[in-house]
Short mmCIF file of C-alpha atoms and ligand atoms in Angstrom, two decimals:
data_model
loop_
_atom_site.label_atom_id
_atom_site.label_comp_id
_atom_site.label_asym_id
_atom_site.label_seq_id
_atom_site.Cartn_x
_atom_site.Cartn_y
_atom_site.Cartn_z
CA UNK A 271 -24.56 12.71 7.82
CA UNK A 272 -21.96 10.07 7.42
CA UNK A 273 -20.05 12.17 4.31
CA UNK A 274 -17.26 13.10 6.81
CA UNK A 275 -16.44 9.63 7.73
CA UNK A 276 -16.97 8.35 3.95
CA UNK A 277 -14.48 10.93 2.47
CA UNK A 278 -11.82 9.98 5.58
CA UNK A 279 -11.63 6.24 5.07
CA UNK A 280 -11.84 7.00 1.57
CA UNK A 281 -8.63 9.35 1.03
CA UNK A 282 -6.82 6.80 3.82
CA UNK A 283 -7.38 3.87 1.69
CA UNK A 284 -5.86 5.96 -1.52
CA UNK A 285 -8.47 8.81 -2.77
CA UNK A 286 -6.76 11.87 -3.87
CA UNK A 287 -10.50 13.58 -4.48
CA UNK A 288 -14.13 12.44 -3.19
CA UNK A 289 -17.36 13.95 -4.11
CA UNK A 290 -21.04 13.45 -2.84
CA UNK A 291 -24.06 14.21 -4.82
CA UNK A 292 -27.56 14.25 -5.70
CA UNK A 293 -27.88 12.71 -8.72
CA UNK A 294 -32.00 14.30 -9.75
CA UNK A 295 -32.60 14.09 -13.47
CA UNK A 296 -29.12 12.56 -14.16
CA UNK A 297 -29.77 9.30 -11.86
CA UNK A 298 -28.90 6.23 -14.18
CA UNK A 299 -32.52 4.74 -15.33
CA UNK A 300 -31.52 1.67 -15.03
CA UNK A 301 -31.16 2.07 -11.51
CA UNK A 302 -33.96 4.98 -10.57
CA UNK A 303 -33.96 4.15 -6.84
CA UNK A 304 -29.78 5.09 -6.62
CA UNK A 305 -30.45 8.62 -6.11
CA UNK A 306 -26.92 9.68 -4.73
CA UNK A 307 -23.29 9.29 -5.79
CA UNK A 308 -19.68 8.99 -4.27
CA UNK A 309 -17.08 10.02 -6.65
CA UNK A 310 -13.91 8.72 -5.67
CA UNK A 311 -10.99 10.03 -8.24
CA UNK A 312 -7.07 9.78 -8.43
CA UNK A 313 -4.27 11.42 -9.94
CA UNK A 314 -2.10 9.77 -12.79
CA UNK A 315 1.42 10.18 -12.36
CA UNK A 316 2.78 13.25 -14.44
CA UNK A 317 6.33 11.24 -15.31
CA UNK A 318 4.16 8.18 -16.75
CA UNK A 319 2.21 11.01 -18.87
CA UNK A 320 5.06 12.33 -19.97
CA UNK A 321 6.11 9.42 -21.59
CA UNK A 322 3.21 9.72 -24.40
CA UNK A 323 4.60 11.88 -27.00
CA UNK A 324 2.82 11.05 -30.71
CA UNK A 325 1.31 7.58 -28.84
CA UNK A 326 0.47 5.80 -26.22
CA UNK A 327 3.38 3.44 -24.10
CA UNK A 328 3.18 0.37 -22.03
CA UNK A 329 3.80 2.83 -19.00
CA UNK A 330 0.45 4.67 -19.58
CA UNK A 331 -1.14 1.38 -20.33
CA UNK A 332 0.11 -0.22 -16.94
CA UNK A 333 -0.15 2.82 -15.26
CA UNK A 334 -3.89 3.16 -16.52
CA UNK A 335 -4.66 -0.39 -15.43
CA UNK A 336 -2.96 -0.17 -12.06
CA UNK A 337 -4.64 2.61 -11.43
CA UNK A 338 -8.25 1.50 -12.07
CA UNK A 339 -7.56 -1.51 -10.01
CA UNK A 340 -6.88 1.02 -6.83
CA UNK A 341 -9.89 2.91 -7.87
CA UNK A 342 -12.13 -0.57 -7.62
CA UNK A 343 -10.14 -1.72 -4.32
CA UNK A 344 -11.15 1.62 -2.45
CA UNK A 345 -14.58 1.37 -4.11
CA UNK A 346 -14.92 -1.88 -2.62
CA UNK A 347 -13.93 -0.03 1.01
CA UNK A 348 -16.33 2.32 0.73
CA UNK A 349 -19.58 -0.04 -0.40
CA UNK A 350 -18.67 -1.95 3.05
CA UNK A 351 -19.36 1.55 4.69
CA UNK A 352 -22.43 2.19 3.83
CA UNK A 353 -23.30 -1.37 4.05
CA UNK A 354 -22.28 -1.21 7.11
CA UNK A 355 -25.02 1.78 7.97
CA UNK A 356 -27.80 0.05 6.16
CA UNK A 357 -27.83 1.56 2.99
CA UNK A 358 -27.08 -0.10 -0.51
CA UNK A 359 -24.24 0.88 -2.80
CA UNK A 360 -23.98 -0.32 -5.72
CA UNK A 361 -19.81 0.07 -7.55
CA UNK A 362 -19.29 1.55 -11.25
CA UNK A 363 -16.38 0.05 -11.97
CA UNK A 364 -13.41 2.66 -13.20
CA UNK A 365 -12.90 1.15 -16.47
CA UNK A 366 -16.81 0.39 -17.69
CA UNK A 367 -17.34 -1.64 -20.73
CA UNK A 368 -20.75 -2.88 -21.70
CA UNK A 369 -21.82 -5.67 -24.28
CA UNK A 370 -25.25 -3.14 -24.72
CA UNK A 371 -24.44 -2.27 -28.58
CA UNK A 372 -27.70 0.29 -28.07
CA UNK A 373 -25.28 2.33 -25.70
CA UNK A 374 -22.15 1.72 -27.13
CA UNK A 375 -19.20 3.12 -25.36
CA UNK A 376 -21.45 4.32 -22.33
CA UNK A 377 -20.87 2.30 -19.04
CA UNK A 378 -24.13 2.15 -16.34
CA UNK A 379 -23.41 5.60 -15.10
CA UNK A 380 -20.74 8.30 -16.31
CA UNK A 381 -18.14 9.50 -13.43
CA UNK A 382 -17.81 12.62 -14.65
CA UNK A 383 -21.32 13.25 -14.08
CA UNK A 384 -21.07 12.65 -10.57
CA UNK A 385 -17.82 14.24 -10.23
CA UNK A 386 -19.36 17.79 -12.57
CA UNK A 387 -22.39 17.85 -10.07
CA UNK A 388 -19.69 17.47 -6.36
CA UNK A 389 -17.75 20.52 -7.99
CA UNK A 390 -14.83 17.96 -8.16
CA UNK A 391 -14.49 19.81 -11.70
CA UNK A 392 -15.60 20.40 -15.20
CA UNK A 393 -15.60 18.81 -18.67
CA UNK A 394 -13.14 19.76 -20.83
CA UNK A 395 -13.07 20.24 -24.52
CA UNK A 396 -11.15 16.92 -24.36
CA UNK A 397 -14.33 15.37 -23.31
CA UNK A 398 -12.27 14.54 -19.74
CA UNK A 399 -12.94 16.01 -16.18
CA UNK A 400 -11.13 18.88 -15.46
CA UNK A 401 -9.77 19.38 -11.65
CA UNK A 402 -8.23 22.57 -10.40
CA UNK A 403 -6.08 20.88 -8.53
CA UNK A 404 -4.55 17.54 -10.90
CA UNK A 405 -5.85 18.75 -14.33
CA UNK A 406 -7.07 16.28 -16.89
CA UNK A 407 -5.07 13.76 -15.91
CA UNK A 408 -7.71 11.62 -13.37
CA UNK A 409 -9.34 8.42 -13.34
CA UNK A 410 -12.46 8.22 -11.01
CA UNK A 411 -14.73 5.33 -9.57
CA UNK A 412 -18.55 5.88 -8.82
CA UNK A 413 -20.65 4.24 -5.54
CA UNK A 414 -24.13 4.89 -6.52
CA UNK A 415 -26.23 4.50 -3.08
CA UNK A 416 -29.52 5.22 -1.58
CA UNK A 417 -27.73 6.47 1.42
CA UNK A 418 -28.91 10.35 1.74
CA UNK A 419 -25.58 12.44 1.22
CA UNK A 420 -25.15 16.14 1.64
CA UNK A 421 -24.28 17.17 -2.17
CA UNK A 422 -21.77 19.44 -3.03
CA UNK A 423 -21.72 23.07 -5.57
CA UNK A 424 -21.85 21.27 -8.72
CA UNK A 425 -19.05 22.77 -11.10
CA UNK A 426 -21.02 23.44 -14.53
CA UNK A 427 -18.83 25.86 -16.07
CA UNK A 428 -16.17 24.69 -18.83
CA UNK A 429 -12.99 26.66 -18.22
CA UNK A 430 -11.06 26.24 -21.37
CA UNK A 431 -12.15 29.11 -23.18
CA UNK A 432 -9.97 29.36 -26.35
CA UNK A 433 -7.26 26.76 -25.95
CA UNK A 434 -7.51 24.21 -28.73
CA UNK A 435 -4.75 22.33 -27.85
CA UNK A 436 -6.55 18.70 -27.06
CA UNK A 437 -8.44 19.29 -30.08
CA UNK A 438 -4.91 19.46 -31.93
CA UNK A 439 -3.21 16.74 -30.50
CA UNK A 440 -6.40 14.02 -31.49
CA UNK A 441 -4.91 12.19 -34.58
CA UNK A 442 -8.77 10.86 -34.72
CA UNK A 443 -9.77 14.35 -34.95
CA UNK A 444 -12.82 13.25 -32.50
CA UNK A 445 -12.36 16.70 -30.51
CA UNK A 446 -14.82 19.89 -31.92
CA UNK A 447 -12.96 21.93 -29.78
CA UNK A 448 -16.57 23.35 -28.83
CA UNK A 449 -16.93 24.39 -25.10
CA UNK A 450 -19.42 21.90 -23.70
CA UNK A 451 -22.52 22.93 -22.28
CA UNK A 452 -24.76 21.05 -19.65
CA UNK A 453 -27.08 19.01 -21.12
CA UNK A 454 -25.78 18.71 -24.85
CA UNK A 455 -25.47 15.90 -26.26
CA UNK A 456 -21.78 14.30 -25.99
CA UNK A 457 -20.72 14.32 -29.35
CA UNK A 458 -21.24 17.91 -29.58
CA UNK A 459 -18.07 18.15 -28.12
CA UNK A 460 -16.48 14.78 -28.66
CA UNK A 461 -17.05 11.74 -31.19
CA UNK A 462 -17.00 8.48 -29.02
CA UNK A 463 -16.45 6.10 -32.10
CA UNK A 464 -13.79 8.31 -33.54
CA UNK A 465 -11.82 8.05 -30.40
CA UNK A 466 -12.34 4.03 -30.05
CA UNK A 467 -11.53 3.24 -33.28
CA UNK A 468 -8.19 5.37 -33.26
CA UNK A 469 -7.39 3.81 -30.14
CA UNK A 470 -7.29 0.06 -31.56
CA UNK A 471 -4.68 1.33 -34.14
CA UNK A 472 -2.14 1.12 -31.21
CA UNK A 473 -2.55 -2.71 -30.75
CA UNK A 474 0.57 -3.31 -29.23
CA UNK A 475 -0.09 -1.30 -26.57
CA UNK A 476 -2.61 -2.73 -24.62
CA UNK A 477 -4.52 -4.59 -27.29
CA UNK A 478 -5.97 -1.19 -28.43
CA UNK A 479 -7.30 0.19 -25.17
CA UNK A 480 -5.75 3.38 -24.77
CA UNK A 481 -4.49 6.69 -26.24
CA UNK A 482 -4.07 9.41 -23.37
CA UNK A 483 -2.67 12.33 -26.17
CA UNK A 484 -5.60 14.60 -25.34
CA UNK A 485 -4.94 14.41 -21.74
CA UNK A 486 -1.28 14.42 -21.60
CA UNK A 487 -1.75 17.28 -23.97
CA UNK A 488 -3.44 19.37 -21.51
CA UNK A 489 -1.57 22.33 -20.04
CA UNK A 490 -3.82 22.24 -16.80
CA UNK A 491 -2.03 18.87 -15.60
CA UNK A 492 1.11 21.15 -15.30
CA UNK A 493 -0.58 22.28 -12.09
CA UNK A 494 0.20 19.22 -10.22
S1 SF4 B 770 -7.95 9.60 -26.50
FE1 SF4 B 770 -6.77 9.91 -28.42
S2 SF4 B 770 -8.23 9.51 -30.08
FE2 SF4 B 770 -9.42 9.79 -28.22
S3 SF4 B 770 -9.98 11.96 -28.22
FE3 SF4 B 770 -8.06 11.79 -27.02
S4 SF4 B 770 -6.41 12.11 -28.52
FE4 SF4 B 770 -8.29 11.70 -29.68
S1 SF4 B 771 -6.12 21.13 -23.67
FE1 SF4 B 771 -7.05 23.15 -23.46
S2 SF4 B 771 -9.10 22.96 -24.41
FE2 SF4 B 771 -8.33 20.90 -24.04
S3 SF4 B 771 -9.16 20.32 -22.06
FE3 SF4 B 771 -7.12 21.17 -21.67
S4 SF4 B 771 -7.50 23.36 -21.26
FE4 SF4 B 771 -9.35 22.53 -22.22
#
């Protein structure tokens, strides 16, 4: 009922996407009685991805950062909304890190499964969200709330049929290049551990935090 409203403060405060869904056998168990999400995503700049080629650079890095802290400010918007109509929402932060070593390099709730189930997009072979309209190249936000929200198609399907170009560009050779299907485990498509422990071979970028070549790689961010 209030999904309108939500998704119009939202893009005025800086959204370039929002989705609302109903989370049902994907809600996060450590927080059962969040049974809804609002995925707020936005665009990275193509000129700052275009400065990876081989490795990550300070641009992407700042860029990266700058652009989670937007995501977290207009999170912080849209929690006072539905505070404001009596519901709880509860922020996943854009960049997630958790000291859980049971659940290493999973946050409290993945974005991209509130994103896959608004139809915001798919997931990749690169392991990433893919939008029709920006490509790979996104970073998102979550609200998890009790508020009741009108969900949207959910967009299961992975488009990338045979391309294999993110899975050639990984130096960590963490991509399978399989086409993921709902419900698989992650590292049917993607090894988590491979990834992080490529990334922290480009310490002077960022202390080790990101890489970017399987996005930047992607020929669907030459959409934008
Ligand atoms: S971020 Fe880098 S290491 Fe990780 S999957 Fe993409 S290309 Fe490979
Ligand atoms: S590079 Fe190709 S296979 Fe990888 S995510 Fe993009 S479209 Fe899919």
């Amino acid at each position: 009922m209030y999904e309108k409203e939500l998704e119009k403060l939202l893009t005025e405060k800086g959204a370039d996407m929002v989705g609302f869904s109903y989370l049902g056998d994907s809600v996060s168990p450590d927080y059962p009685q969040y049974k809804y999400a609002v995925t707020i995503l936005r665009r990275l700049s193509k000129a700052v991805l275009d400065t990876i080629d081989g490795a990550p650079t300070m641009a992407y890095f700042q860029h990266y950062r700058a652009t989670n802290a937007r995501l977290d400010s207009i999170t912080l918007d849209g929690i006072s909304f539905i505070e404001d109509m009596g519901y709880l929402a509860l922020p996943v932060a854009a960049s997630q890190s958790t000291p859980d070593k049971k659940e290493e390099y999973r946050g409290i709730f993945p974005h991209k499964t509130g994103a896959v189930l608004s139809g915001l997009g798919y997931i990749g072979k690169n392991g990433l969200l893919l939008t029709e309209k920006f490509g790979s190249a996104v970073r998102m936000a979550t609200i998890l709330t009790d508020m009741p929200l009108e969900p949207q198609r959910p967009m299961l399907e992975c488009l990338c049929g045979d391309c294999m170009i993110c899975k050639n560009a990984c130096p960590a050779g963490a991509i399978t290049g399989e086409i993921y299907v709902p419900g698989a485990p992650r590292n049917t498509i993607f090894d988590a551990k491979k990834c992080s422990e490529h990334m922290k071979t480009y310490k002077n970028i960022g202390r080790g935090a990101v890489c970017g070549l399987c996005m930047a790689a992607c020929p669907k961010n030459k959409r934008m």
